[in-house]
Coordinates of C-alpha atoms in Angstrom, one line a residue:
M1 CA 40.4 -37.2 53.6
D2 CA 41.6 -38.3 50.2
D3 CA 42.0 -35.8 47.3
V4 CA 38.9 -35.8 45.1
V5 CA 40.0 -33.7 42.1
R6 CA 41.6 -35.6 39.2
L7 CA 42.2 -35.3 35.5
L8 CA 39.8 -37.1 33.2
P9 CA 41.2 -39.7 30.9
E10 CA 41.7 -38.6 27.3
S11 CA 39.0 -41.0 26.1
V12 CA 36.4 -39.4 28.4
S13 CA 37.5 -35.7 27.9
S14 CA 37.5 -36.2 24.1
R15 CA 33.9 -37.5 24.2
I16 CA 32.8 -34.5 26.3
A17 CA 34.4 -32.1 23.9
A18 CA 32.8 -33.9 21.0
G19 CA 29.4 -33.4 22.6
E20 CA 29.9 -29.7 22.3
V21 CA 30.6 -29.8 18.6
V22 CA 28.8 -32.8 17.2
L23 CA 25.2 -32.7 18.2
R24 CA 23.7 -34.7 15.4
P25 CA 24.5 -35.8 11.8
A26 CA 23.9 -32.3 10.6
S27 CA 26.8 -31.1 12.7
V28 CA 29.2 -33.4 10.8
V29 CA 27.9 -32.2 7.5
K30 CA 28.3 -28.6 8.5
E31 CA 31.8 -28.9 9.7
M32 CA 33.0 -30.9 6.7
L33 CA 31.3 -28.5 4.2
E34 CA 33.0 -25.5 5.8
N35 CA 36.3 -27.3 5.7
A36 CA 35.8 -28.1 2.0
I37 CA 35.1 -24.4 1.3
D38 CA 38.1 -23.3 3.2
A39 CA 40.1 -25.8 1.1
G40 CA 39.0 -24.1 -2.1
A41 CA 36.5 -26.7 -3.3
T42 CA 34.2 -25.8 -6.1
S43 CA 32.2 -29.1 -6.0
V44 CA 31.0 -31.2 -3.1
R45 CA 29.0 -34.4 -3.0
I46 CA 27.2 -35.5 0.2
I47 CA 26.1 -39.2 0.4
L48 CA 23.9 -40.2 3.3
T49 CA 22.6 -43.5 4.6
D50 CA 19.7 -43.5 7.1
A51 CA 19.9 -39.7 7.4
G52 CA 23.6 -39.9 8.4
R53 CA 22.8 -42.2 11.3
T54 CA 24.6 -45.1 9.5
A55 CA 27.0 -43.3 7.2
I56 CA 27.9 -39.8 6.0
Q57 CA 30.3 -39.4 3.0
I58 CA 31.5 -36.0 1.8
V59 CA 33.6 -35.8 -1.3
D60 CA 35.2 -32.5 -2.4
N61 CA 37.7 -31.3 -5.0
G62 CA 39.6 -29.0 -2.7
M63 CA 43.4 -28.7 -2.3
G64 CA 43.7 -31.9 -0.3
M65 CA 46.2 -32.7 2.5
S66 CA 49.7 -34.1 2.8
V67 CA 50.3 -37.3 4.9
A68 CA 51.5 -35.2 7.9
D69 CA 48.6 -32.8 7.7
A70 CA 46.1 -35.6 7.4
L71 CA 47.4 -37.2 10.6
L72 CA 47.8 -34.0 12.5
A73 CA 44.3 -32.8 11.6
F74 CA 42.7 -35.3 13.9
Q75 CA 44.5 -34.0 16.9
R76 CA 42.6 -31.7 19.2
H77 CA 43.3 -28.0 18.6
A78 CA 45.2 -28.7 15.4
T79 CA 44.4 -26.0 12.9
S80 CA 45.9 -24.1 9.9
K81 CA 43.7 -21.0 10.5
I82 CA 45.2 -19.3 13.6
S83 CA 48.6 -19.1 15.3
T84 CA 48.3 -16.2 17.7
P85 CA 45.6 -14.8 20.0
E86 CA 45.2 -11.8 17.7
D87 CA 44.2 -14.1 14.9
L88 CA 40.9 -14.8 16.7
Y89 CA 39.8 -11.3 16.0
S90 CA 40.5 -11.2 12.2
L91 CA 39.1 -14.5 11.0
S92 CA 38.1 -14.9 7.4
T93 CA 37.7 -18.7 7.3
F94 CA 35.0 -21.0 8.7
G95 CA 36.6 -23.9 10.7
F96 CA 39.4 -22.5 12.9
R97 CA 39.3 -24.0 16.4
G98 CA 40.8 -27.3 15.3
E99 CA 38.2 -29.5 17.1
A100 CA 35.9 -30.7 14.4
L101 CA 37.8 -33.7 13.1
A102 CA 39.0 -34.8 16.5
S103 CA 35.4 -34.5 17.9
I104 CA 33.9 -36.4 15.0
A105 CA 36.5 -39.1 15.2
A106 CA 35.9 -39.5 18.9
V107 CA 32.3 -40.6 18.5
S108 CA 32.3 -42.6 15.2
E109 CA 34.3 -44.7 12.8
V110 CA 36.2 -42.3 10.4
Q111 CA 38.1 -42.8 7.2
L112 CA 39.8 -39.9 5.3
R113 CA 41.2 -40.4 1.8
T114 CA 43.0 -37.3 0.5
R115 CA 45.5 -36.2 -2.1
R116 CA 47.1 -32.9 -3.1
E117 CA 47.4 -32.1 -6.8
E118 CA 51.2 -32.2 -6.6
D119 CA 51.3 -35.6 -5.0
E120 CA 51.3 -38.8 -7.1
I121 CA 49.7 -40.9 -4.4
G122 CA 47.2 -40.1 -1.7
T123 CA 46.9 -41.1 1.9
C124 CA 44.1 -42.9 3.8
V125 CA 43.7 -42.3 7.6
T126 CA 41.3 -44.5 9.6
I127 CA 40.3 -43.9 13.2
H128 CA 37.9 -46.0 15.3
G129 CA 36.2 -44.2 18.2
G130 CA 39.1 -41.7 18.9
G131 CA 41.7 -44.5 18.9
T132 CA 45.1 -44.5 17.3
P133 CA 45.1 -43.3 13.7
V134 CA 46.1 -45.9 11.1
Q135 CA 47.7 -44.4 7.9
E136 CA 48.4 -46.1 4.6
P137 CA 49.0 -44.9 1.0
V138 CA 46.1 -45.1 -1.4
S139 CA 45.2 -44.1 -4.9
C140 CA 42.5 -41.3 -4.9
P141 CA 41.6 -38.1 -6.8
K142 CA 42.6 -34.7 -5.7
G143 CA 40.7 -33.3 -2.7
C144 CA 39.2 -35.1 0.3
D145 CA 36.8 -38.1 0.6
F146 CA 35.6 -38.1 4.2
T147 CA 33.5 -41.0 5.5
V148 CA 31.8 -41.2 8.9
K149 CA 30.1 -44.4 10.0
N150 CA 28.0 -45.4 13.0
L151 CA 27.8 -41.9 14.6
F152 CA 27.6 -42.1 18.4
F153 CA 28.2 -45.9 18.4
N154 CA 30.1 -45.4 21.7
L155 CA 27.6 -43.0 23.1
P156 CA 24.4 -45.0 23.1
A157 CA 22.5 -42.4 25.1
R158 CA 23.2 -39.7 22.6
R159 CA 22.4 -42.0 19.7
K160 CA 19.1 -43.0 21.3
F161 CA 17.9 -39.4 21.4
L162 CA 18.5 -38.7 17.7
K163 CA 15.2 -37.8 16.0
S164 CA 13.5 -39.7 13.2
N165 CA 15.3 -40.1 9.9
Q166 CA 13.1 -37.4 8.2
T167 CA 13.8 -34.9 11.0
E168 CA 17.6 -35.6 10.9
L169 CA 17.6 -35.4 7.1
S170 CA 15.7 -32.1 7.3
N171 CA 18.3 -30.7 9.7
I172 CA 21.1 -31.8 7.4
M173 CA 19.4 -30.1 4.4
K174 CA 19.0 -26.9 6.5
E175 CA 22.8 -26.8 7.0
V176 CA 23.3 -27.4 3.3
E177 CA 20.8 -24.6 2.4
R178 CA 22.7 -22.1 4.7
I179 CA 26.1 -22.9 3.2
A180 CA 24.9 -23.2 -0.4
L181 CA 23.1 -19.9 -0.3
V182 CA 26.2 -17.9 0.7
H183 CA 28.4 -19.7 -1.9
P184 CA 26.7 -19.6 -5.3
E185 CA 30.1 -20.6 -6.8
L186 CA 29.9 -24.0 -5.1
A187 CA 28.2 -26.9 -6.8
V188 CA 26.5 -29.2 -4.3
S189 CA 24.7 -32.5 -4.7
V190 CA 23.1 -34.6 -1.9
F191 CA 22.2 -38.3 -2.1
H192 CA 20.1 -40.2 0.4
Q193 CA 19.6 -44.0 0.2
N194 CA 21.2 -43.8 -3.3
N195 CA 18.7 -41.3 -4.5
E196 CA 19.7 -37.7 -5.5
I197 CA 17.6 -35.3 -3.5
L198 CA 19.4 -32.1 -4.3
S199 CA 21.5 -30.9 -7.2
L200 CA 22.7 -27.3 -7.2
Q201 CA 24.9 -26.1 -10.0
T202 CA 27.3 -23.2 -9.9
V203 CA 25.5 -19.9 -10.5
S204 CA 26.7 -16.3 -10.9
S205 CA 24.5 -14.4 -8.4
F206 CA 22.9 -14.7 -4.9
K207 CA 19.4 -14.3 -6.3
Q208 CA 19.9 -17.2 -8.8
R209 CA 21.0 -19.4 -5.9
I210 CA 18.0 -18.4 -3.8
A211 CA 15.7 -19.4 -6.8
A212 CA 17.7 -22.7 -7.2
V213 CA 17.2 -23.6 -3.6
F214 CA 13.6 -22.4 -3.0
G215 CA 12.2 -22.5 -6.5
N216 CA 11.8 -19.9 -9.2
G217 CA 8.5 -18.8 -7.8
I218 CA 10.2 -16.9 -5.0
N219 CA 11.8 -14.4 -7.4
K220 CA 8.6 -12.4 -7.8
S221 CA 8.3 -11.9 -4.0
L222 CA 11.8 -10.5 -3.3
I223 CA 12.6 -6.8 -2.7
P224 CA 16.3 -5.9 -3.0
V225 CA 18.0 -4.3 0.0
S226 CA 21.3 -2.4 -0.3
T227 CA 23.2 0.1 1.8
E228 CA 26.8 1.0 2.4
T229 CA 28.1 2.7 5.6
S230 CA 31.5 2.8 7.4
A231 CA 30.2 0.5 10.1
V232 CA 28.4 -2.2 7.9
S233 CA 27.5 -2.9 4.4
I234 CA 24.1 -4.6 3.9
S235 CA 22.8 -6.4 0.8
G236 CA 20.3 -9.0 0.0
Y237 CA 16.5 -9.4 -0.2
V238 CA 13.4 -9.2 1.9
S239 CA 9.9 -10.5 0.9
T240 CA 7.0 -8.5 -0.5
F241 CA 3.8 -8.2 1.4
D242 CA 2.4 -11.0 -0.7
G243 CA 5.4 -13.2 0.1
V244 CA 4.9 -13.3 3.9
K245 CA 4.1 -16.6 5.6
K246 CA 2.5 -17.9 8.8
K247 CA 5.0 -20.7 9.0
G248 CA 8.1 -21.7 7.1
A249 CA 9.3 -18.2 6.2
E250 CA 12.9 -18.4 4.9
Q251 CA 15.0 -16.2 7.2
F252 CA 18.7 -16.0 6.8
F253 CA 21.4 -13.7 8.2
F254 CA 25.0 -13.9 6.9
V255 CA 27.9 -12.0 8.4
N256 CA 31.1 -12.0 6.4
G257 CA 29.9 -15.1 4.6
R258 CA 29.0 -17.0 7.7
Y259 CA 25.4 -17.9 8.7
M260 CA 24.2 -16.6 12.0
R261 CA 21.2 -16.5 14.2
H262 CA 20.5 -13.1 15.8
P263 CA 17.1 -12.4 17.5
Y264 CA 18.0 -8.7 18.0
F265 CA 18.6 -8.1 14.3
H266 CA 15.6 -10.2 13.5
K267 CA 13.4 -7.6 15.2
A268 CA 15.1 -4.9 13.1
V269 CA 13.8 -6.6 10.0
L270 CA 10.3 -7.3 11.3
E271 CA 9.7 -3.8 12.6
P272 CA 9.2 -2.1 9.2
Y273 CA 6.5 -4.6 8.4
E274 CA 4.3 -3.8 11.4
N275 CA 0.8 -2.7 10.5
L276 CA 1.5 -3.7 6.9
I277 CA 1.0 -7.5 7.2
P278 CA -1.1 -9.7 9.5
V279 CA 0.2 -10.1 13.0
S280 CA 0.5 -13.9 12.6
E281 CA 2.7 -13.7 9.5
Q282 CA 6.4 -13.0 9.0
P283 CA 8.5 -12.0 6.0
S284 CA 11.3 -14.0 4.5
Y285 CA 14.7 -12.4 4.2
F286 CA 18.2 -13.2 2.9
L287 CA 20.6 -10.6 4.2
F288 CA 24.3 -10.2 4.0
L289 CA 26.1 -8.1 6.5
T290 CA 29.8 -7.2 5.9
V291 CA 31.7 -5.7 8.8
P292 CA 35.4 -5.4 9.7
A293 CA 36.6 -8.8 10.9
D294 CA 37.9 -7.3 14.1
S295 CA 34.5 -5.8 15.0
I296 CA 32.8 -9.2 15.7
D297 CA 33.5 -12.3 17.9
V298 CA 32.5 -15.5 16.2
N299 CA 33.9 -17.8 19.0
I300 CA 31.2 -17.4 21.6
H301 CA 29.3 -20.6 20.6
P302 CA 30.6 -24.1 19.7
A303 CA 28.6 -24.1 16.5
K304 CA 29.7 -20.6 15.6
T305 CA 26.1 -19.5 14.8
E306 CA 25.9 -16.8 17.4
I307 CA 28.0 -13.8 16.8
K308 CA 28.8 -10.8 19.1
F309 CA 29.0 -7.4 17.4
E310 CA 31.1 -4.5 18.8
E311 CA 28.5 -1.9 17.7
E312 CA 25.3 -3.9 17.9
Q313 CA 22.9 -1.0 18.3
L314 CA 24.4 1.0 15.5
V315 CA 24.2 -2.0 13.1
W316 CA 20.5 -2.5 14.3
K317 CA 19.6 1.0 13.3
I318 CA 21.3 0.8 9.9
L319 CA 19.7 -2.6 9.2
N320 CA 16.3 -1.3 10.3
A321 CA 16.6 1.8 8.1
A322 CA 17.8 -0.3 5.1
V323 CA 14.8 -2.7 5.3
R324 CA 12.4 0.2 5.9
E325 CA 13.7 2.1 2.9
A326 CA 13.3 -1.1 0.7
V327 CA 9.8 -1.9 1.9
G328 CA 8.8 1.8 1.5
R329 CA 10.2 1.8 -2.0
Y330 CA 8.2 -1.4 -2.9
E331 CA 5.0 0.0 -1.4
G332 CA 5.4 3.1 -3.5
T333 CA 5.8 1.1 -6.7
T334 CA 2.6 -0.8 -6.1
S335 CA 0.5 2.3 -7.0
I336 CA -0.2 3.4 -10.6
D337 CA 2.9 5.0 -12.0
F338 CA 2.3 6.7 -15.4
D339 CA 5.1 7.2 -17.8
T340 CA 5.6 11.0 -18.0
E341 CA 8.4 11.1 -20.5
G342 CA 7.6 13.4 -23.4
M343 CA 4.5 14.9 -21.6
P344 CA 4.2 18.7 -21.3
D345 CA 4.9 20.2 -17.9
I346 CA 1.8 22.3 -17.1
P347 CA 2.7 25.0 -14.7
V348 CA 0.5 26.2 -11.9
M349 CA -1.4 29.5 -12.7
S350 CA 0.0 32.4 -10.6
D351 CA -1.0 35.5 -12.6
P352 CA -3.3 37.5 -10.3
A353 CA -4.9 39.0 -13.5
V354 CA -6.3 35.7 -14.4
Q355 CA -9.6 35.2 -12.5
V356 CA -10.8 31.7 -12.1
R357 CA -14.5 31.4 -11.2
Q358 CA -15.6 28.6 -9.0
P359 CA -18.5 26.7 -10.7
K360 CA -21.8 26.9 -8.9
V361 CA -23.9 23.9 -8.2
S362 CA -27.7 24.2 -7.7
Y363 CA -29.9 21.5 -6.1
N364 CA -33.2 21.0 -4.4
P365 CA -32.6 20.2 -0.7
T366 CA -36.2 18.9 -0.2
Y367 CA -36.1 16.5 -3.1
N368 CA -37.0 12.8 -2.2
P369 CA -37.4 10.4 -5.0
F370 CA -39.5 8.0 -2.8
N371 CA -42.1 10.6 -1.7
S372 CA -43.4 12.2 -4.9
V373 CA -44.4 10.4 -8.1
S374 CA -43.9 13.7 -10.0
E375 CA -40.2 13.8 -8.9
K376 CA -39.4 10.2 -9.2
P377 CA -36.4 9.3 -11.3
R378 CA -36.8 7.9 -14.8
N379 CA -37.8 4.2 -15.0
S380 CA -38.2 4.0 -11.2
G381 CA -41.8 2.8 -11.5
N382 CA -44.1 3.5 -8.5
G383 CA -42.9 6.0 -6.0
D384 CA -43.8 3.5 -3.2
W385 CA -40.4 1.7 -2.9
T386 CA -41.9 -1.2 -0.9
K387 CA -44.2 -2.1 -3.8
L388 CA -41.1 -2.2 -6.1
F389 CA -40.0 -5.5 -4.5
G390 CA -43.4 -7.1 -4.6
G391 CA -43.6 -7.8 -0.9
V392 CA -40.4 -9.9 -1.0
L393 CA -38.6 -7.6 1.4
D394 CA -41.4 -7.9 4.0
S395 CA -41.1 -11.7 4.1
K396 CA -37.3 -11.6 4.3
L397 CA -37.5 -9.1 7.2
K398 CA -40.1 -11.4 8.9
E399 CA -37.8 -14.4 8.5
A400 CA -34.8 -12.5 9.9
S401 CA -36.9 -11.3 12.8
Q402 CA -38.1 -14.9 13.6
D403 CA -34.5 -16.2 13.4
Y404 CA -33.3 -13.5 15.7
E405 CA -36.0 -14.2 18.2
K406 CA -35.4 -18.0 18.2
P407 CA -32.9 -18.0 21.1
F408 CA -35.4 -16.2 23.3
A409 CA -38.4 -18.6 22.5
S410 CA -39.7 -21.0 25.0
E411 CA -36.9 -23.3 26.1
S412 CA -39.2 -26.1 27.0
A413 CA -40.9 -26.0 23.6
L414 CA -37.6 -26.0 21.8
E415 CA -36.0 -28.8 23.8
K416 CA -39.0 -31.1 23.9
S417 CA -40.1 -30.7 20.3
S418 CA -36.9 -30.7 18.3
G419 CA -33.9 -30.8 20.8
I420 CA -32.7 -27.4 19.5
I421 CA -30.4 -25.6 21.8
P422 CA -31.3 -21.9 22.4
C423 CA -28.2 -19.7 21.7
F424 CA -27.0 -16.4 20.4
Q425 CA -23.7 -14.8 19.5
Y426 CA -21.8 -12.1 21.2
G427 CA -18.6 -11.2 19.4
G428 CA -16.7 -14.5 18.9
Y429 CA -18.6 -16.2 21.7
I430 CA -21.7 -18.3 21.7
V431 CA -24.0 -17.9 24.7
T432 CA -26.3 -20.9 25.4
K433 CA -28.1 -22.9 28.1
S434 CA -26.5 -25.8 29.8
D435 CA -27.5 -28.3 32.5
R436 CA -25.7 -26.1 35.0
G437 CA -27.2 -22.8 33.8
V438 CA -25.5 -20.5 31.3
M439 CA -22.5 -21.5 29.1
I440 CA -20.3 -19.1 27.1
A441 CA -18.2 -20.9 24.5
D442 CA -15.3 -19.5 22.3
Q443 CA -16.6 -20.4 18.8
R444 CA -13.2 -20.9 17.2
R445 CA -11.7 -23.0 20.0
A446 CA -14.9 -25.1 20.0
H447 CA -14.7 -25.6 16.3
I448 CA -10.9 -26.5 16.4
T449 CA -11.7 -29.2 19.0
I450 CA -14.5 -30.6 17.0
L451 CA -12.5 -30.8 13.8
Y452 CA -9.4 -32.2 15.6
N453 CA -11.4 -35.1 17.0
R454 CA -13.2 -35.6 13.7
Y455 CA -10.0 -35.8 11.7
L456 CA -8.3 -38.2 14.1
S457 CA -11.4 -40.4 14.2
Q458 CA -11.6 -40.6 10.4
Q459 CA -7.9 -41.2 10.0
R460 CA -7.8 -44.0 12.6
S461 CA -10.9 -45.7 11.0
G462 CA -9.5 -45.3 7.5
E463 CA -12.6 -43.2 6.5
S464 CA -10.9 -40.0 5.6
A465 CA -12.5 -38.5 2.5
S466 CA -10.4 -36.8 -0.2
Q467 CA -11.6 -34.0 -2.4
G468 CA -9.8 -34.0 -5.8
L469 CA -8.8 -30.7 -7.2
L470 CA -9.9 -29.8 -10.8
F471 CA -6.6 -28.1 -11.3
P472 CA -3.7 -29.5 -9.3
E473 CA -1.7 -26.9 -7.3
I474 CA 2.1 -27.0 -7.8
M475 CA 4.1 -26.1 -4.7
Q476 CA 7.8 -25.6 -4.5
L477 CA 9.4 -27.0 -1.3
S478 CA 12.8 -26.1 0.2
P479 CA 15.3 -29.0 0.4
S480 CA 14.7 -29.3 4.2
D481 CA 10.9 -29.4 3.7
S482 CA 11.2 -32.0 1.0
A483 CA 13.0 -34.2 3.4
L484 CA 10.2 -33.8 5.9
L485 CA 7.6 -34.6 3.3
A486 CA 9.3 -37.8 2.3
G487 CA 9.0 -39.0 5.8
C488 CA 5.4 -38.3 6.4
E489 CA 3.7 -39.0 3.1
E490 CA 1.9 -42.0 4.5
E491 CA 0.3 -39.9 7.3
L492 CA -0.7 -37.2 4.9
F493 CA -2.3 -39.8 2.6
S494 CA -4.2 -41.3 5.5
F495 CA -5.7 -37.8 6.2
G496 CA -6.9 -37.5 2.6
F497 CA -4.0 -35.7 0.8
D498 CA -3.2 -36.8 -2.8
L499 CA 0.4 -35.6 -3.6
S500 CA 2.7 -36.3 -6.5
D501 CA 6.4 -35.7 -6.5
M502 CA 7.4 -33.7 -9.5
G503 CA 11.1 -33.7 -8.8
H504 CA 13.5 -31.0 -7.7
G505 CA 11.4 -30.1 -4.7
A506 CA 8.2 -29.5 -6.7
V507 CA 5.0 -31.2 -5.4
A508 CA 1.6 -31.4 -7.1
I509 CA -1.3 -31.2 -4.7
Q510 CA -4.0 -33.2 -6.5
G511 CA -6.4 -33.8 -3.6
V512 CA -7.0 -32.5 -0.1
P513 CA -9.1 -33.7 2.9
A514 CA -12.8 -33.0 2.4
G515 CA -13.9 -29.8 4.2
L516 CA -10.6 -28.0 3.4
E517 CA -11.7 -26.9 -0.1
G518 CA -10.8 -23.3 -0.9
K519 CA -8.0 -23.0 1.6
D520 CA -4.4 -22.0 0.9
Y521 CA -3.2 -25.5 0.2
G522 CA 0.5 -24.5 0.0
A523 CA 0.3 -22.8 3.4
L524 CA -1.6 -25.9 4.8
L525 CA 1.0 -28.3 3.6
T526 CA 3.9 -26.2 4.9
D527 CA 2.1 -25.9 8.3
L528 CA 1.6 -29.7 8.5
L529 CA 5.3 -30.3 7.6
H530 CA 6.5 -27.9 10.3
S531 CA 4.1 -29.4 12.8
V532 CA 6.0 -32.7 12.7
T533 CA 9.6 -31.3 12.7
D534 CA 10.2 -32.3 16.3
G535 CA 8.5 -35.7 16.1
V536 CA 10.8 -38.6 16.8
Q537 CA 10.5 -42.0 15.0
E538 CA 8.5 -43.7 17.7
E539 CA 5.9 -41.0 17.9
S540 CA 3.7 -41.7 14.9
D541 CA 0.6 -41.1 16.9
K542 CA 1.9 -37.8 18.2
R543 CA 2.7 -36.8 14.6
R544 CA -0.8 -37.5 13.5
E545 CA -2.2 -35.6 16.4
R546 CA -0.1 -32.5 15.5
M547 CA -1.2 -32.9 11.9
A548 CA -4.9 -33.1 12.9
L549 CA -4.5 -30.0 15.0
S550 CA -2.8 -28.0 12.2
M551 CA -5.6 -29.0 9.8
A552 CA -8.3 -28.0 12.4
R553 CA -6.7 -24.6 13.0
I554 CA -6.8 -23.8 9.3
A555 CA -10.3 -25.1 8.7
A556 CA -12.0 -23.7 11.8
V557 CA -14.2 -20.6 11.8
S558 CA -12.6 -17.3 12.7
S559 CA -13.4 -15.5 15.9
T560 CA -14.9 -12.7 13.8
K561 CA -17.3 -14.8 11.7
V562 CA -21.0 -14.1 12.2
L563 CA -22.8 -17.4 12.6
S564 CA -26.4 -18.1 11.9
V565 CA -28.6 -19.6 14.7
A566 CA -28.5 -23.0 12.9
E567 CA -24.7 -22.8 12.7
M568 CA -24.4 -22.0 16.4
Q569 CA -26.7 -24.9 17.3
D570 CA -24.7 -27.3 15.1
L571 CA -21.5 -26.2 16.7
I572 CA -22.7 -26.6 20.3
G573 CA -24.3 -29.9 19.4
A574 CA -21.1 -31.2 17.9
L575 CA -19.2 -30.0 21.0
I576 CA -21.6 -31.9 23.2
Q577 CA -20.9 -35.0 21.1
C578 CA -17.2 -34.6 21.9
G579 CA -18.1 -35.0 25.6
L580 CA -18.0 -31.2 26.2
P581 CA -14.3 -31.0 26.9
N582 CA -13.4 -27.8 28.5
R583 CA -9.9 -27.7 26.9
T584 CA -8.6 -27.6 23.4
P585 CA -5.9 -30.0 22.3
E586 CA -3.5 -27.2 23.1
G587 CA -4.9 -26.8 26.7
K588 CA -6.8 -23.6 26.1
V589 CA -10.2 -23.0 27.8
I590 CA -13.2 -23.6 25.4
Y591 CA -16.1 -22.4 27.6
I592 CA -17.1 -21.1 31.0
A593 CA -20.3 -22.1 32.8
M594 CA -22.3 -20.4 35.5
D595 CA -25.0 -22.1 37.5
D596 CA -28.2 -20.3 38.6
G597 CA -26.7 -19.5 42.0
E598 CA -23.5 -17.9 40.6
L599 CA -25.5 -16.0 38.1
S600 CA -27.9 -14.7 40.8
S601 CA -25.0 -13.6 42.9
H602 CA -24.1 -10.9 40.4
F603 CA -27.5 -9.3 40.9

């Protein structure tokens, strides 16, 4: 039998390696931004075409590279960051594995123009799909100008599964947010289709950078967190109780200046908020953790966003305590706090010679203002309280009694004369009669399904009604959410939204779909944007369905709302018009039904 194990050709192995590092255009932007920071850049421009699908250009003013370095940088495992195994455990830079440029060049058409300050002339290196580099001298400014064209041109399957432009652009902006937040000294600008979509100037503090990225309005909902221990130093901000969100909470961990995801530490931040905020909402947080470089391992994931801590449980406890202390301090400041400066300190009496008599209170335990005219309070009128309301109360009680008894009236009379469905409410459920016998429906799920079908029907027929707002509501979007909004404005308009771009991430909500008046429009828009995050370009119908479902969830009645008989009848009637589906758009059961035989079996 012939041997079956063989070495892969370099062209194949390089593409496999590239797949681990370069997942989408955002991966390229992340790697190049980190390289620019490592090179000492103070200004970076990112220029995108078709959300990076067609072209990504990143220009920085860093130290640049020599001719030899520019050529060697595209070789696999070429790096200036490490030289011995021990260096892996004391890293203070971002890119260190030496695979980024080689991986990017393997799946795209790359051009690098670079010059050091001491060089009179720069160099240009061009590589096509991982082929042989071509180098030539060129005139260019100090730093690096890196251009990537036609990403995944030689991997059509990978290119095919890229998401829509707005989703890919949103992913890019998320990477920019993460790096810009931790480097307030870095000026960053982003252009897409020749339009500037982000401009961040150099600022002096972390809080100023948070406000620059997410809007000045976030300042009032930030609580400072700070603690110093021998194991870890923690600083940053968590949100106030008013700043929590159902969706779209800004949550960032940074370790030694590097962004990371850490579900275990995430729980440490959430735990102090338990029983203080609604279960469905989460706080935002921007937290820096500084630990000794040799106490973490950042090389356990190709994207270097998952980090292993040597003393994970200890760090968890310190983080939890720091957030708990900050939240507790904030909760204490919300109460009335009088300024006591200059006020006399009145001591507690402790002299036994001073006798303090307890005041005595006398009252008539048999007094009833409604029984005796002689004892009635001043201006109370007649002692008979029922006459005080002129008989109005009797009529209201009678009407309420009749409404309450309606579900138990003659079914035949109700159905034949007016088509009214007899029903009553038990908790969040509506009990009514069906053709099979008894039906018990979840009122919130029923209403979500009704509204979902109504919104989609109106949108498809072009009959969606918009309710203008007397005072437009201004909402500040993050750069990643702004990218999502730009890609789904048409769908939002078709549902009845009237939005105006105010620039720099600010959006004016001037109109909303009819029926959504009085809701939290900012939360609604955020929820809609995040509902389409995973939608690909060809799934416009799916995007509309997700939007309709998000709107229905926000507009639907709660499970705790007490409904009138008329409201219950309208709800069941509308559900019947939907064809009585037994499942919500999410697949949850709406109602259960029991026929007479099944009902009798319980007795």
